[in-house]
Short mmCIF file of N, CA and C in Angstrom, two decimals:
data_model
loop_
_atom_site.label_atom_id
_atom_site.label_comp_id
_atom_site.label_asym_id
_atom_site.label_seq_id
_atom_site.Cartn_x
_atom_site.Cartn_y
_atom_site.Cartn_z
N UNK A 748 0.83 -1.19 0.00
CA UNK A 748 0.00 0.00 0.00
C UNK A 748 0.87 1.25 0.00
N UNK A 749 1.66 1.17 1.07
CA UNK A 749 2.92 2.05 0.92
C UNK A 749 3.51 2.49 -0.64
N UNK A 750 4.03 1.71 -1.21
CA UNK A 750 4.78 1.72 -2.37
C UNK A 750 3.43 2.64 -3.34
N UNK A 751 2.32 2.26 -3.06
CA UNK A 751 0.74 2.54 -4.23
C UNK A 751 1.46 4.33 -4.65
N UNK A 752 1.30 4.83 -2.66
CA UNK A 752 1.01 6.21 -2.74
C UNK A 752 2.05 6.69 -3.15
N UNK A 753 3.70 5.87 -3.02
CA UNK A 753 4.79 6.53 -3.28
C UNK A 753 4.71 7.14 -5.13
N UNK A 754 4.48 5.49 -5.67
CA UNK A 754 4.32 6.10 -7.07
C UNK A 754 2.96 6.97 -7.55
N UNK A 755 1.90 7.19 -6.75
CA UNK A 755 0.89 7.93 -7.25
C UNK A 755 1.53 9.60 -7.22
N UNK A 756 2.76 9.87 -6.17
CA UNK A 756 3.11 10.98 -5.66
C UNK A 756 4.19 11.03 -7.21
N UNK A 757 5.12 10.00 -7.19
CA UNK A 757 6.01 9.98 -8.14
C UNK A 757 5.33 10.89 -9.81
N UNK A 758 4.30 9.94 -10.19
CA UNK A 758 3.46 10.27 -11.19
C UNK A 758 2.90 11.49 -11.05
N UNK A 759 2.61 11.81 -10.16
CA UNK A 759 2.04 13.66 -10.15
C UNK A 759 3.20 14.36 -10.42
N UNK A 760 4.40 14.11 -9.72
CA UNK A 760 5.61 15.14 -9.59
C UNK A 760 5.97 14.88 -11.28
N UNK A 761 6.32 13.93 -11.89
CA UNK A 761 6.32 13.90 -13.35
C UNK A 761 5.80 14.54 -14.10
N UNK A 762 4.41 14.71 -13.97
CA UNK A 762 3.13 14.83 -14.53
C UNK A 762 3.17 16.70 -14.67
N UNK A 763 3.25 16.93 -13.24
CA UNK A 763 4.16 18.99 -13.26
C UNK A 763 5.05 19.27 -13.62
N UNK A 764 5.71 18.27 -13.68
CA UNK A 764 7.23 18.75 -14.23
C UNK A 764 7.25 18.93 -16.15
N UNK A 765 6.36 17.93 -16.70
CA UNK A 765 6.20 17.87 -18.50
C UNK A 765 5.47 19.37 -18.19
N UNK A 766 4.06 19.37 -17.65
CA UNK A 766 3.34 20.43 -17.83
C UNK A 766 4.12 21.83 -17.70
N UNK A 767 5.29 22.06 -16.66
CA UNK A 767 5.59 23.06 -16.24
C UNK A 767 6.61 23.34 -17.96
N UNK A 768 7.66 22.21 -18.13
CA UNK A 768 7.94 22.56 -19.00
C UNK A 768 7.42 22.93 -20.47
N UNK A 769 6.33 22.43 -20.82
CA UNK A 769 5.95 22.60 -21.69
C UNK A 769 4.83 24.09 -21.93
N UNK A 770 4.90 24.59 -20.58
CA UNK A 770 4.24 25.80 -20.52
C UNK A 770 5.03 27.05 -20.45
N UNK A 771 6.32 26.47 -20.12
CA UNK A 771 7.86 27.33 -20.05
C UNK A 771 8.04 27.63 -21.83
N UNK A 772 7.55 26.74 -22.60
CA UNK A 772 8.18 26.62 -24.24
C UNK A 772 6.79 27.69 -24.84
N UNK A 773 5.81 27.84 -24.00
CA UNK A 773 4.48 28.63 -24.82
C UNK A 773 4.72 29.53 -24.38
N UNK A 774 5.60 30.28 -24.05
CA UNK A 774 5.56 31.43 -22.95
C UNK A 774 4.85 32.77 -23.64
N UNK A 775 4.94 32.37 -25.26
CA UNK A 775 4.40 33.31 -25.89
C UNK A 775 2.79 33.91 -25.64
N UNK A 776 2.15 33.00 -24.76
CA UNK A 776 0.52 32.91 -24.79
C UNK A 776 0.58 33.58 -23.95
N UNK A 777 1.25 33.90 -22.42
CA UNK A 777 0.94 34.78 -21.55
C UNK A 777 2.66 35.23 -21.34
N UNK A 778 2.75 36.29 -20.66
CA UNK A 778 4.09 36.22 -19.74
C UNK A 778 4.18 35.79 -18.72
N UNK A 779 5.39 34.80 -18.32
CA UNK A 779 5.54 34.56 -17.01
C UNK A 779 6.52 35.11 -16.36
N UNK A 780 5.32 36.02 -15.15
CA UNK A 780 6.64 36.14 -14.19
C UNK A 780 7.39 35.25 -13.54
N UNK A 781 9.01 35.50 -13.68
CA UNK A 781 10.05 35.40 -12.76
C UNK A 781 9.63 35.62 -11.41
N UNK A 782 10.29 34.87 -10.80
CA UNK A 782 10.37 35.04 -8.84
C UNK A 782 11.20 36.47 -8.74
N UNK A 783 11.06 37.10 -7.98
CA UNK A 783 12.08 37.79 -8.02
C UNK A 783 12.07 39.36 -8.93
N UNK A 784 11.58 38.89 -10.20
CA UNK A 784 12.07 40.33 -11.03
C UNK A 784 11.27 41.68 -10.73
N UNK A 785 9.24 40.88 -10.94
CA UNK A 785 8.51 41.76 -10.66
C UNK A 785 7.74 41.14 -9.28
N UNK A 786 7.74 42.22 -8.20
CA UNK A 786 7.25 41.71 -6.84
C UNK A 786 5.22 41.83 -7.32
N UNK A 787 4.96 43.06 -8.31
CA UNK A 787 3.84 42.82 -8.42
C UNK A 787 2.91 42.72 -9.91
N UNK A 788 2.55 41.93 -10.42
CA UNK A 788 2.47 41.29 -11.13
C UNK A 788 1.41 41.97 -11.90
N UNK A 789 1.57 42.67 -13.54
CA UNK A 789 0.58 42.90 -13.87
C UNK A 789 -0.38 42.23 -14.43
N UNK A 790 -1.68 42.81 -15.15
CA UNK A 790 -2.53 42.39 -15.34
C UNK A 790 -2.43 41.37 -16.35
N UNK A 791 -1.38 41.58 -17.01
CA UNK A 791 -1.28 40.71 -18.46
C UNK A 791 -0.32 39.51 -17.84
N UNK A 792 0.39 39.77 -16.47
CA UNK A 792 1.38 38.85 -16.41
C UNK A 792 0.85 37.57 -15.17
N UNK A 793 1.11 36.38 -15.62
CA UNK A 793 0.53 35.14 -14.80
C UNK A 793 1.91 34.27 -14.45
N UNK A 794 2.03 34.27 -13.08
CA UNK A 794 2.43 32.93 -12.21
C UNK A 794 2.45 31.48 -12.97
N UNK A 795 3.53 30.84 -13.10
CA UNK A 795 3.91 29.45 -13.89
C UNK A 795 3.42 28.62 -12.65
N UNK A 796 3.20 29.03 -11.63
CA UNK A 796 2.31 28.35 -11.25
C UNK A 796 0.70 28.46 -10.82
N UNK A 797 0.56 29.57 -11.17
CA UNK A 797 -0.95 29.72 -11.57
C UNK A 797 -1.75 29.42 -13.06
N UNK A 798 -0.60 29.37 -13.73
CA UNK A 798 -0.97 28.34 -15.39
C UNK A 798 -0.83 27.05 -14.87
N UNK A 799 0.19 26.54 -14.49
CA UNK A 799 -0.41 25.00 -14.30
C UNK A 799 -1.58 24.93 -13.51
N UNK A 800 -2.00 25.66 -12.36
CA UNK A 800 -3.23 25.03 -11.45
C UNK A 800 -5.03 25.14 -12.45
N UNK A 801 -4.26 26.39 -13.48
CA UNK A 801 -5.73 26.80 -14.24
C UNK A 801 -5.67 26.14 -15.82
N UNK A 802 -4.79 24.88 -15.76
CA UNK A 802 -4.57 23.48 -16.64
C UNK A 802 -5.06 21.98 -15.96
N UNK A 803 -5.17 22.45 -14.26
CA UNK A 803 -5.64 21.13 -13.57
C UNK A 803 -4.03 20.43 -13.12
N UNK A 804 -2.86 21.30 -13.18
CA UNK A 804 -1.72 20.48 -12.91
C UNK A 804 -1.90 20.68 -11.43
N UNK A 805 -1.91 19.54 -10.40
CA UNK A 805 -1.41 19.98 -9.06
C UNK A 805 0.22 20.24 -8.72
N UNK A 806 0.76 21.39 -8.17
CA UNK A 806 1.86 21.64 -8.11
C UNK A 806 2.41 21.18 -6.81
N UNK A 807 2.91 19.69 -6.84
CA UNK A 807 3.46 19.41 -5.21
C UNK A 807 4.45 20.36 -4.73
N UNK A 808 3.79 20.38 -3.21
CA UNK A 808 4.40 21.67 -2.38
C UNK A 808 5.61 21.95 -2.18
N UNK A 809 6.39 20.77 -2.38
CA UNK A 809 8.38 20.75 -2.45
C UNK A 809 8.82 21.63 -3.98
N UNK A 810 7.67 21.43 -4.29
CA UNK A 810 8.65 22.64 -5.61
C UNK A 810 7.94 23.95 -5.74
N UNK A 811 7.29 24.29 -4.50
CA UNK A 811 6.68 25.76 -4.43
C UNK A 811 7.79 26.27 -3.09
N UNK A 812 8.65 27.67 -3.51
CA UNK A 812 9.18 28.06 -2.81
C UNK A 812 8.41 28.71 -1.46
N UNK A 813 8.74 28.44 -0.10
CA UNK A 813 8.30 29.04 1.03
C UNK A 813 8.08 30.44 1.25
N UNK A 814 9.21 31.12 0.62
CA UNK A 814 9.10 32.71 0.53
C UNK A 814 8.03 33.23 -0.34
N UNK A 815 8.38 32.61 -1.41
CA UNK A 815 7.52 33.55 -2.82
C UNK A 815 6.34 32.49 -2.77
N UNK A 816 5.85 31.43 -2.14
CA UNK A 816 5.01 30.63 -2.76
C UNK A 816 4.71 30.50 -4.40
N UNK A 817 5.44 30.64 -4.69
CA UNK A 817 6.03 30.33 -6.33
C UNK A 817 6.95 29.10 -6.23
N UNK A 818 6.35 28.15 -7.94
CA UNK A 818 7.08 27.45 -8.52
C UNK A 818 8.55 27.92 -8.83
N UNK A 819 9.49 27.19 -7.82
CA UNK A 819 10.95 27.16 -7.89
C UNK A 819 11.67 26.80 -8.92
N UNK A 820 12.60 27.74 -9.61
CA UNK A 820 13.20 27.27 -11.09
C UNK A 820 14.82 27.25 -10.22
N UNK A 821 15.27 27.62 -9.89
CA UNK A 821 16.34 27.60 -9.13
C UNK A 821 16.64 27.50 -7.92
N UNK A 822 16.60 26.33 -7.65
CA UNK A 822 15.74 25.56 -5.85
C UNK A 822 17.56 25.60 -5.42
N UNK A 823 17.53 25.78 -4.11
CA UNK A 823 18.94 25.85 -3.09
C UNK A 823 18.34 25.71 -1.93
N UNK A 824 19.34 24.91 -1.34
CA UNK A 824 18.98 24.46 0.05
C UNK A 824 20.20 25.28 0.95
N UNK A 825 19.62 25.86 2.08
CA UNK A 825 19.71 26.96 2.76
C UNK A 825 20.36 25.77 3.70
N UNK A 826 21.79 26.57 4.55
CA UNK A 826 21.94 25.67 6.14
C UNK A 826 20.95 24.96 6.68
N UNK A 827 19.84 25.73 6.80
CA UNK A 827 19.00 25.08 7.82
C UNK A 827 17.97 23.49 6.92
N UNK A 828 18.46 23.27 5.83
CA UNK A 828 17.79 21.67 5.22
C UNK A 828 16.53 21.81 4.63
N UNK A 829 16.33 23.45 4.19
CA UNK A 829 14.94 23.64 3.58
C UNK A 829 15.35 24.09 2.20
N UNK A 830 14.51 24.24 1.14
CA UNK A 830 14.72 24.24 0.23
C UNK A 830 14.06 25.77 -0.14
N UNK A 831 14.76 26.72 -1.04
CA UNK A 831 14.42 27.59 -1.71
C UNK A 831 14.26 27.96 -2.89
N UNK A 832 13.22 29.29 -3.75
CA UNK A 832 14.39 29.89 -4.84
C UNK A 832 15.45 30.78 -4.21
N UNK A 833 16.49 30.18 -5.13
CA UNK A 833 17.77 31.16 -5.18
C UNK A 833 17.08 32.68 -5.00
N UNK A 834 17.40 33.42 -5.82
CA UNK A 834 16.67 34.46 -5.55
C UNK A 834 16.11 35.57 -4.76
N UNK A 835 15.14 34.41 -4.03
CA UNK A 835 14.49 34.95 -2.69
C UNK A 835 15.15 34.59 -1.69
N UNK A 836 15.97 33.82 -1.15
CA UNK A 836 16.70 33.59 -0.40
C UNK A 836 18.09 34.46 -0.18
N UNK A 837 18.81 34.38 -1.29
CA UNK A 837 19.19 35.66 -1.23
C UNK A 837 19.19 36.92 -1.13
N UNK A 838 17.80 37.54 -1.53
CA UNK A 838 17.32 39.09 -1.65
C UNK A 838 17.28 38.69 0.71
N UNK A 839 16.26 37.83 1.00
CA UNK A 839 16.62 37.38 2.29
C UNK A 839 17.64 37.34 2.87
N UNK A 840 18.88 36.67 2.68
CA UNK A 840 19.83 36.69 3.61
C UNK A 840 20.66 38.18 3.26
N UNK A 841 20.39 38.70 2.36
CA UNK A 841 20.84 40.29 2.96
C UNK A 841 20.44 41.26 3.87
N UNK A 842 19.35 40.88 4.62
CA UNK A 842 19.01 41.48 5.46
C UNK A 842 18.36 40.98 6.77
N UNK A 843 18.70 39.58 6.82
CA UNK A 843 18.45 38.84 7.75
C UNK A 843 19.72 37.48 8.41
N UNK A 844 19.72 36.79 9.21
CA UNK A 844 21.15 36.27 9.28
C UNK A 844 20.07 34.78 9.96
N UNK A 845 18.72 34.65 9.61
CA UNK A 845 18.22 33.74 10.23
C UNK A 845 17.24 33.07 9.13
N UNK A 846 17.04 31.84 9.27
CA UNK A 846 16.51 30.99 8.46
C UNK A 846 14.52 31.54 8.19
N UNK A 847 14.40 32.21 7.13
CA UNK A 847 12.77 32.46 6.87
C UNK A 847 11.65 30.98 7.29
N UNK A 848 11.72 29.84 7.57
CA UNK A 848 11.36 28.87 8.17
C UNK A 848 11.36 28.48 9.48
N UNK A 849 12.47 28.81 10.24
CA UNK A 849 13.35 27.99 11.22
C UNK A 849 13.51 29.14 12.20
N UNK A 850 13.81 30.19 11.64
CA UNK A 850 14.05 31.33 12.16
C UNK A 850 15.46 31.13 13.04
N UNK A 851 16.04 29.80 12.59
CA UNK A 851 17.58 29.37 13.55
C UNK A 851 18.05 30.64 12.64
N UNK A 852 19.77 30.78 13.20
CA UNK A 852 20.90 31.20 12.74
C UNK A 852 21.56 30.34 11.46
N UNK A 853 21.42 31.08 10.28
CA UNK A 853 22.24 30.16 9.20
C UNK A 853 23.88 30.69 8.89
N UNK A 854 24.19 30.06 7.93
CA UNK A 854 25.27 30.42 7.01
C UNK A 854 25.05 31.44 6.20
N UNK A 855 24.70 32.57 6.13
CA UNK A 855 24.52 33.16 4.70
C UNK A 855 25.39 32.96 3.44
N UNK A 856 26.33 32.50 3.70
CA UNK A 856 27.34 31.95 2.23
C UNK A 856 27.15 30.61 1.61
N UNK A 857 26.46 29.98 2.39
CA UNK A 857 26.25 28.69 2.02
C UNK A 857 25.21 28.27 1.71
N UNK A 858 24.95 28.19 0.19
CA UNK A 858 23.71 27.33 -0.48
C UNK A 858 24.42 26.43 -1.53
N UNK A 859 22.99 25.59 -1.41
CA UNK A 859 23.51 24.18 -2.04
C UNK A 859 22.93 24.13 -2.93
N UNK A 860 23.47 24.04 -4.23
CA UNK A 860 22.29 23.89 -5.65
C UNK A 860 21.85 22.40 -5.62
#
């Protein structure tokens, strides 16, 4: 039973990952914002992960960054064993010296691609 849900989870994470890419290659139909570039998003511009959810893709929560709740294109794992975008983690550890999760004390030099 164990193993059922592992691959039902497996098959979804697949399943976002074709969709995400293949919505990365249409980019012409809408713009997608970047994490990071524009904090507020105009009217014409849509979330890569608000196109997959309004395609029916469910976006498992390990590849939605904690900060931006945005689909992560450049995921780094922070000292503290959580996963980020690059990006936001950085624009973060310039002005903070503590984990946005954990709120421990991190490394700020140290991320792990």
């Amino acid at each position: 039973a164990g193993d059922r849900g592992w691959e039902e989870r497996e098959q979804l994470r697949a399943s976002a990952r074709a969709e995400a890419l293949r919505v990365l290659h249409q980019r012409e139909m809408a713009p997608v914002a970047v994490e990071g570039e524009d904090e507020d998003l105009g009217e014409e511009e849509v979330s890569l992960k608000s196109l997959l959810e309004e395609r029916g893709v469910q976006v498992p929560p390990e590849f939605v960054c904690p900060i931006t709740m945005e689909l992560m294109r450049d995921p780094v794992i922070l000292t503290d064993g959580h996963v980020y975008e690059r990006r936001a983690i950085t624009r973060w550890l310039a002005s903070h010296a503590t984990s946005p999760k954990t709120n421990q004390v991190v490394e700020r030099g140290t991320l792990i691609p």
